Short mmCIF file of C-alpha atoms in Angstrom, two decimals:
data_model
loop_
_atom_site.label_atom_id
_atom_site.label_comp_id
_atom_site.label_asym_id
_atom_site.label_seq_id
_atom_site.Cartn_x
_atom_site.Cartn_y
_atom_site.Cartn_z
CA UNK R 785 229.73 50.88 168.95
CA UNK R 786 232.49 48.28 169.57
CA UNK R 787 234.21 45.95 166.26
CA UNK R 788 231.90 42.92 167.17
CA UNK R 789 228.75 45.05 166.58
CA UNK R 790 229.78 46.02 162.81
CA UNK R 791 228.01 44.43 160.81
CA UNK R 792 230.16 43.01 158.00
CA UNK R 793 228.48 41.93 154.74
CA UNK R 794 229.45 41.40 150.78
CA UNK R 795 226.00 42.53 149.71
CA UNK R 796 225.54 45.95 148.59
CA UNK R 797 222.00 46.17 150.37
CA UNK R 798 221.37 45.00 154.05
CA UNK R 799 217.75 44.29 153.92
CA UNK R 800 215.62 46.11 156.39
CA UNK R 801 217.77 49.18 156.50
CA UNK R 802 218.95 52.52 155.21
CA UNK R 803 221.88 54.28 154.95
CA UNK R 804 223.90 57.15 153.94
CA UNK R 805 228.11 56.24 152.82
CA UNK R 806 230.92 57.37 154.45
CA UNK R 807 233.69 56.04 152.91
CA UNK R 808 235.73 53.30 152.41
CA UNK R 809 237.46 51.62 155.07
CA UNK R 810 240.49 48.77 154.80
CA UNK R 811 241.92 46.40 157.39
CA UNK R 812 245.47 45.10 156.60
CA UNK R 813 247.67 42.17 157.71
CA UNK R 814 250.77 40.05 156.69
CA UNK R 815 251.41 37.13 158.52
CA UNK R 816 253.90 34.20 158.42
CA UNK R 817 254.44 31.25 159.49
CA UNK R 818 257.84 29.76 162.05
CA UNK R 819 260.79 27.78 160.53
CA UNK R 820 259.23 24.92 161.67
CA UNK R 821 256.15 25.10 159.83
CA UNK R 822 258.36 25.62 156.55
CA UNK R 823 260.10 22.70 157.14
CA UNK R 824 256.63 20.63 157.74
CA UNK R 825 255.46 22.67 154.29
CA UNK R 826 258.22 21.66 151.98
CA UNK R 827 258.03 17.85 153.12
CA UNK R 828 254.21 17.77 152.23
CA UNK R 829 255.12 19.34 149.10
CA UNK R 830 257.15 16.62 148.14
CA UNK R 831 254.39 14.05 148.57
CA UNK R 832 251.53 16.39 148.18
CA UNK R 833 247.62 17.33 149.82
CA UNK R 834 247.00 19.91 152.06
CA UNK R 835 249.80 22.17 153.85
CA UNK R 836 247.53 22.68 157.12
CA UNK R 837 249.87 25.59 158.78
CA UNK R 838 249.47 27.67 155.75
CA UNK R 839 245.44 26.88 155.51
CA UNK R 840 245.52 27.66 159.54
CA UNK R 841 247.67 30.75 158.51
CA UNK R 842 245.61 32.32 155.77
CA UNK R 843 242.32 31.99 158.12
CA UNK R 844 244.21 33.37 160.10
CA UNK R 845 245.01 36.55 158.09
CA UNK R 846 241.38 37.16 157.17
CA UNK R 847 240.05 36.63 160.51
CA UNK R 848 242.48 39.61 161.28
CA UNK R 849 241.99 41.78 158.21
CA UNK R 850 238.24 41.39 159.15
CA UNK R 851 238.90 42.48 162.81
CA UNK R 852 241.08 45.88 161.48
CA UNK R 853 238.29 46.27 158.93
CA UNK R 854 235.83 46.41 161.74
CA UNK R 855 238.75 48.79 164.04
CA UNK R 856 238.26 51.27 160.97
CA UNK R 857 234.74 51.84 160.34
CA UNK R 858 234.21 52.05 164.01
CA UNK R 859 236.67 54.59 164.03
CA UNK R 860 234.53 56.26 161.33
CA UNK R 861 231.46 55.97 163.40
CA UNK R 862 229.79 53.65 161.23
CA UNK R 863 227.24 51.20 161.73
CA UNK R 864 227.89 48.42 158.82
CA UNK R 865 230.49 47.91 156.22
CA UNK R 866 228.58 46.70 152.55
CA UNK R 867 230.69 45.22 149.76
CA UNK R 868 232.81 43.78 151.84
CA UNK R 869 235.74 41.76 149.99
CA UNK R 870 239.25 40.29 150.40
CA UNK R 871 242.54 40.88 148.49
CA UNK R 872 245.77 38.40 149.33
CA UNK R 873 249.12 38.32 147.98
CA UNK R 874 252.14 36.35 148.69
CA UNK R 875 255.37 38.36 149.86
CA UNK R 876 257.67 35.23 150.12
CA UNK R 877 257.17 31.74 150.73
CA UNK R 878 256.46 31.90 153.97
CA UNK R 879 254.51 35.27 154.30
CA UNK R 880 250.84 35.94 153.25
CA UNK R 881 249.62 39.73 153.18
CA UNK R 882 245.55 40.07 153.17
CA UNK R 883 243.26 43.16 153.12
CA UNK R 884 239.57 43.08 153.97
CA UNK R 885 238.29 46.19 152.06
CA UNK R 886 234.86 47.81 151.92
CA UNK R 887 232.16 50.90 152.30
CA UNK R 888 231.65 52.01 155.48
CA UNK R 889 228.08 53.19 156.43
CA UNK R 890 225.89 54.66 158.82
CA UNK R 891 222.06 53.80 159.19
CA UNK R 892 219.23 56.54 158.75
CA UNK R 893 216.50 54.65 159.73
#
């Protein structure tokens, strides 16, 4: 099975389906943004609204905790991860560190 056929979900039952657990499975990523983008940030925070290369940079983040998430439970033969959530934390200014975390399963029916 290949990461774009995990199925990734935060509900705890997939309807239609079955399944026995293997285990959990996490997909980790800190990211940060150029010197350029910090100097962009702290002007906007002087005036205020959105800081769009830190919005870009956290969808960023999940979209890659999501695809190490997927990495893991393929590498756990599994068909689907259930539960699926996200956990972020700041490790400066300028960095953002975000893990997708869930239950890896495999389908009996």
């Amino acid at each position: 099975m290949t990461n774009s056929e995990i199925l990734v979900t935060t509900t705890e039952k997939i309807p239609g389906h079955n399944y026995e657990i293997i285990g959990e499975v996490f997909g980790l990523t800190t990211q940060s943004k150029n010197m350029f983008s910090d100097m962009g940030a702290g002007l906007k925070s002087i005036v205020g609204g959105e800081i769009k290369a830190y919005t870009k940079m956290s969808h960023e983040a999940r979209d890659k905790a999501i695809e190490r998430l997927r990495e893991a439970a393929v590498e756990q033969n599994a068909d689907a991860v259930v539960m699926m959530r996200f956990d972020s934390s700041s490790m400066s200014n300028d960095m953002q560190s975000v893990v997708a975390y869930g239950t890896a399963v495999r389908f009996i029916d």
